[in-house]
mmCIF file of C-alpha atoms in Angstrom:
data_model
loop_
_atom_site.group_PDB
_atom_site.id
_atom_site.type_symbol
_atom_site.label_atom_id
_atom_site.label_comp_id
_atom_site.label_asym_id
_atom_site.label_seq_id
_atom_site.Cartn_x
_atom_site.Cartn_y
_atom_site.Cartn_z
ATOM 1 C CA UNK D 1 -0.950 -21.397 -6.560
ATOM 2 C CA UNK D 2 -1.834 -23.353 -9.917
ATOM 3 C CA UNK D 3 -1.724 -19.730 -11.514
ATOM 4 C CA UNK D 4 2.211 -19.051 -9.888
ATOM 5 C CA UNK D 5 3.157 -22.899 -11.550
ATOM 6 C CA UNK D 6 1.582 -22.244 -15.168
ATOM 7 C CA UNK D 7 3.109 -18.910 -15.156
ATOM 8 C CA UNK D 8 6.801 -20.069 -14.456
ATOM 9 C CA UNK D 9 6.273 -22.344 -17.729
ATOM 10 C CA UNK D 10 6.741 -18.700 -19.124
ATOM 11 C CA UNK D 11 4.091 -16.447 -20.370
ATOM 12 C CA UNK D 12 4.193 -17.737 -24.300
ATOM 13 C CA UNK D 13 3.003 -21.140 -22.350
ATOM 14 C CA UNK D 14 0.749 -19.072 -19.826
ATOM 15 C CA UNK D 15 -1.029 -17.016 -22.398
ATOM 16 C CA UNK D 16 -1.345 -19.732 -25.249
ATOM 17 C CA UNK D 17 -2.619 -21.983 -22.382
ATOM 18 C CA UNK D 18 -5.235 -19.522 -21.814
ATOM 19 C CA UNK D 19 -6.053 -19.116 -24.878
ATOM 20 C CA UNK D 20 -6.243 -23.285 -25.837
ATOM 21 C CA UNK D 21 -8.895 -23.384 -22.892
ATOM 22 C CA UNK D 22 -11.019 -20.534 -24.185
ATOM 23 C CA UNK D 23 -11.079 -22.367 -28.020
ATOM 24 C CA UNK D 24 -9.840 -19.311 -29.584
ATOM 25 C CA UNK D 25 -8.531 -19.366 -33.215
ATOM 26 C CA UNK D 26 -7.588 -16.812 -34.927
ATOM 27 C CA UNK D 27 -10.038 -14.197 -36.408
ATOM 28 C CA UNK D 28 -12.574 -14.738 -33.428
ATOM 29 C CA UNK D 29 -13.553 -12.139 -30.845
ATOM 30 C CA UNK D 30 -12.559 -12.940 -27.579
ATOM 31 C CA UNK D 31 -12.627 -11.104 -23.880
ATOM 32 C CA UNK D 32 -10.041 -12.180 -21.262
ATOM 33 C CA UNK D 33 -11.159 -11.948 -17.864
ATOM 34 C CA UNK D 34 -9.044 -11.299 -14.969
ATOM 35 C CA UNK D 35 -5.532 -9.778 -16.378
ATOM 36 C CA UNK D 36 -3.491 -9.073 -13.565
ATOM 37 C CA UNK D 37 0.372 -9.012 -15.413
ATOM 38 C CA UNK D 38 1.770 -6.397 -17.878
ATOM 39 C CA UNK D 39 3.545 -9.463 -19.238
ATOM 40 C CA UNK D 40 0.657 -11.736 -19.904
ATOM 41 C CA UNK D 41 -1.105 -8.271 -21.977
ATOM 42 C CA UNK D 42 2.180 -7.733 -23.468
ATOM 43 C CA UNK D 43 2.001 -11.544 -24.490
ATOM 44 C CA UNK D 44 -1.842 -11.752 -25.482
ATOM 45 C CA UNK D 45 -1.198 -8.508 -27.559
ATOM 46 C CA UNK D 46 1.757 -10.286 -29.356
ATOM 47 C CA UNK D 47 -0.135 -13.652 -29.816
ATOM 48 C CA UNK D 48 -3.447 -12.482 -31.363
ATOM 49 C CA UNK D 49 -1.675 -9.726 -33.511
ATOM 50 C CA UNK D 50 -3.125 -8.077 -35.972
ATOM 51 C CA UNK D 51 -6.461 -8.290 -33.898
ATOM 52 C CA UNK D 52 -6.167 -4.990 -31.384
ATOM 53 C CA UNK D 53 -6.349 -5.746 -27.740
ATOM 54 C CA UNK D 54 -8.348 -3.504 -25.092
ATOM 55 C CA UNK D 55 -7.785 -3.134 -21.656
ATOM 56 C CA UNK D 56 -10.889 -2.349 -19.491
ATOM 57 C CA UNK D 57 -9.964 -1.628 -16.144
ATOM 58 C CA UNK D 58 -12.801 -2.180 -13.239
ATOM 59 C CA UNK D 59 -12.337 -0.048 -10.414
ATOM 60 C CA UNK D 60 -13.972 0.012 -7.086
ATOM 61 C CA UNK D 61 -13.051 1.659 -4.028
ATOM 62 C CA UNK D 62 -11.497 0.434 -0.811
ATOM 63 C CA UNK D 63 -14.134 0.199 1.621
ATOM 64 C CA UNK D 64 -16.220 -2.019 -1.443
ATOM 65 C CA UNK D 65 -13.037 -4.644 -1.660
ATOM 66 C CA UNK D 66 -12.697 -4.887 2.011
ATOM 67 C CA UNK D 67 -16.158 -5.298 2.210
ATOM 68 C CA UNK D 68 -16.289 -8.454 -0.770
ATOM 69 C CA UNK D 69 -12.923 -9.548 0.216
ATOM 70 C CA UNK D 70 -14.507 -10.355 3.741
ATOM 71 C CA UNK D 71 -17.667 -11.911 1.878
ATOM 72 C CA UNK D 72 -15.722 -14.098 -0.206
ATOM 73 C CA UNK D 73 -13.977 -15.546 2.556
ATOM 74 C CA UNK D 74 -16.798 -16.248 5.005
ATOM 75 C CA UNK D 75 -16.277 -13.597 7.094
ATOM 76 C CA UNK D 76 -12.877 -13.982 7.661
ATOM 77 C CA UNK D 77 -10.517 -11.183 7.588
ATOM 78 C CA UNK D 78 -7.779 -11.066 5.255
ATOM 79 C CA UNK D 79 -5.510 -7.985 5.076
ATOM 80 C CA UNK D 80 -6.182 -6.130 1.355
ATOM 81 C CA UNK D 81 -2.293 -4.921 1.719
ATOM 82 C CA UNK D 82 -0.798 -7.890 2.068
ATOM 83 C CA UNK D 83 -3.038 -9.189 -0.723
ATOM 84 C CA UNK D 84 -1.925 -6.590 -2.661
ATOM 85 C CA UNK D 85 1.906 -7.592 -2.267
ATOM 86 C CA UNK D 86 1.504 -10.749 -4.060
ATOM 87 C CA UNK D 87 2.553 -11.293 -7.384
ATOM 88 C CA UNK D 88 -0.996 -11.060 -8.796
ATOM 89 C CA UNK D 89 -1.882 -8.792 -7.351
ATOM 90 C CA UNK D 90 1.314 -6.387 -7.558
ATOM 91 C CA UNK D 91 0.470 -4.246 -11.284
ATOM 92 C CA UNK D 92 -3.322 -4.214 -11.049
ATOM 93 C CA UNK D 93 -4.095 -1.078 -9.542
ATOM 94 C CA UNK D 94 -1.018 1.097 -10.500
ATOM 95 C CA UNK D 95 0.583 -0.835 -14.214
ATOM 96 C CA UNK D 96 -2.462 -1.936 -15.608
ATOM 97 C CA UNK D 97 -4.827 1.197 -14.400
ATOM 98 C CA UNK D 98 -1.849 3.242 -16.406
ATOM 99 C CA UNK D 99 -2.696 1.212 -19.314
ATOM 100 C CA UNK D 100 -6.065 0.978 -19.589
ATOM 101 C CA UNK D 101 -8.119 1.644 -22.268
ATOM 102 C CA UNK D 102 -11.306 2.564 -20.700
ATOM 103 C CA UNK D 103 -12.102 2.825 -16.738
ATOM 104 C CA UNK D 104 -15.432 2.061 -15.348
ATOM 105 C CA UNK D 105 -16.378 2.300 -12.078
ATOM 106 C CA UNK D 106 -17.683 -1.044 -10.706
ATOM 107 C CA UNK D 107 -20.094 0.764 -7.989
ATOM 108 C CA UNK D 108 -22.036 1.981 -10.622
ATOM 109 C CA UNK D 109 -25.176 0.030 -11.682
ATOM 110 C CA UNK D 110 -24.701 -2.875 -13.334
ATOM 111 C CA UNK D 111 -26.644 -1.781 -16.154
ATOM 112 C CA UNK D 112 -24.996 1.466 -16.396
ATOM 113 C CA UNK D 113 -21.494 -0.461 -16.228
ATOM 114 C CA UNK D 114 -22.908 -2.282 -19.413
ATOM 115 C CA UNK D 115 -24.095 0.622 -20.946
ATOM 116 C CA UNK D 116 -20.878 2.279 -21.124
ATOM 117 C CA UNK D 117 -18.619 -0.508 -22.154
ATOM 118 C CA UNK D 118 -21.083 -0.939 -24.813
ATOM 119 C CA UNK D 119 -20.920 2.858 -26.196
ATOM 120 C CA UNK D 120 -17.266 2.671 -25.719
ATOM 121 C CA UNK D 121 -16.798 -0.697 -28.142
ATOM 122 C CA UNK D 122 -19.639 0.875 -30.523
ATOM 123 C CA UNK D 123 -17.424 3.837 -30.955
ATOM 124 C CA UNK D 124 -14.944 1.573 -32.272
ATOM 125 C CA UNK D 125 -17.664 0.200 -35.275
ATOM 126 C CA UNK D 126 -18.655 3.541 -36.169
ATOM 127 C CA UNK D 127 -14.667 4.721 -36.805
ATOM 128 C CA UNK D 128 -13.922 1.680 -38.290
ATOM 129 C CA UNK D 129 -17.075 2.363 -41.124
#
């Protein structure tokens, strides 16, 4: 609900907001977590330009959300289609999977999830050289 209000102040106020909390300034490295609008990537790509802007896109499969979805709310059973159907939750697995960068798969090993965002950023150092 506080997420619906900031965002009708408009994304520039949404994003920059976001941004303000996390103390960025430009020139510093910083990872967003939690993206769930084309608009507010769109927005952060704008606002921190020249610095590039990845997407890394966490996927997990259906039975794994049911199953944390239940643990998060005590047992209680909340439908994952009608949680999709909300506004946050409307561009994550179709808009935002489209535009992702890099896809790991969050039933791997935490480790190996690691591991390969790692290589995947390192790949960026060793073109950049």
């Amino acid at each position: 609900k506080a997420g619906d209000f900031l965002i009708s102040r408009g994304w520039n106020a949404f994003c920059n907001g976001v941004l303000a909390e996390a103390n960025w300034k430009p020139g510093y490295n910083l990872i967003v977590d939690g993206v769930r609008h084309l608009e507010a990537l769109n927005m952060l790509k704008n606002i921190v330009k020249p610095a590039p802007i990845y997407l890394i896109y966490v996927t997990v499969n259906e039975q794994e959300r049911r199953s944390r979805l239940k643990a998060r709310n005590n047992g209680e059973y909340m439908d994952l289609e009608e949680l999709e159907m909300h506004s946050t939750e409307k561009q994550v697995k179709t808009t935002l999977f489209n535009r992702a960068d890099l896809v790991v798969d969050n039933l791997c090993s935490e480790d190996r999830v690691v591991i390969d965002i790692v290589t995947w950023i390192r790949s960026f150092q060793i073109t950049a050289d």
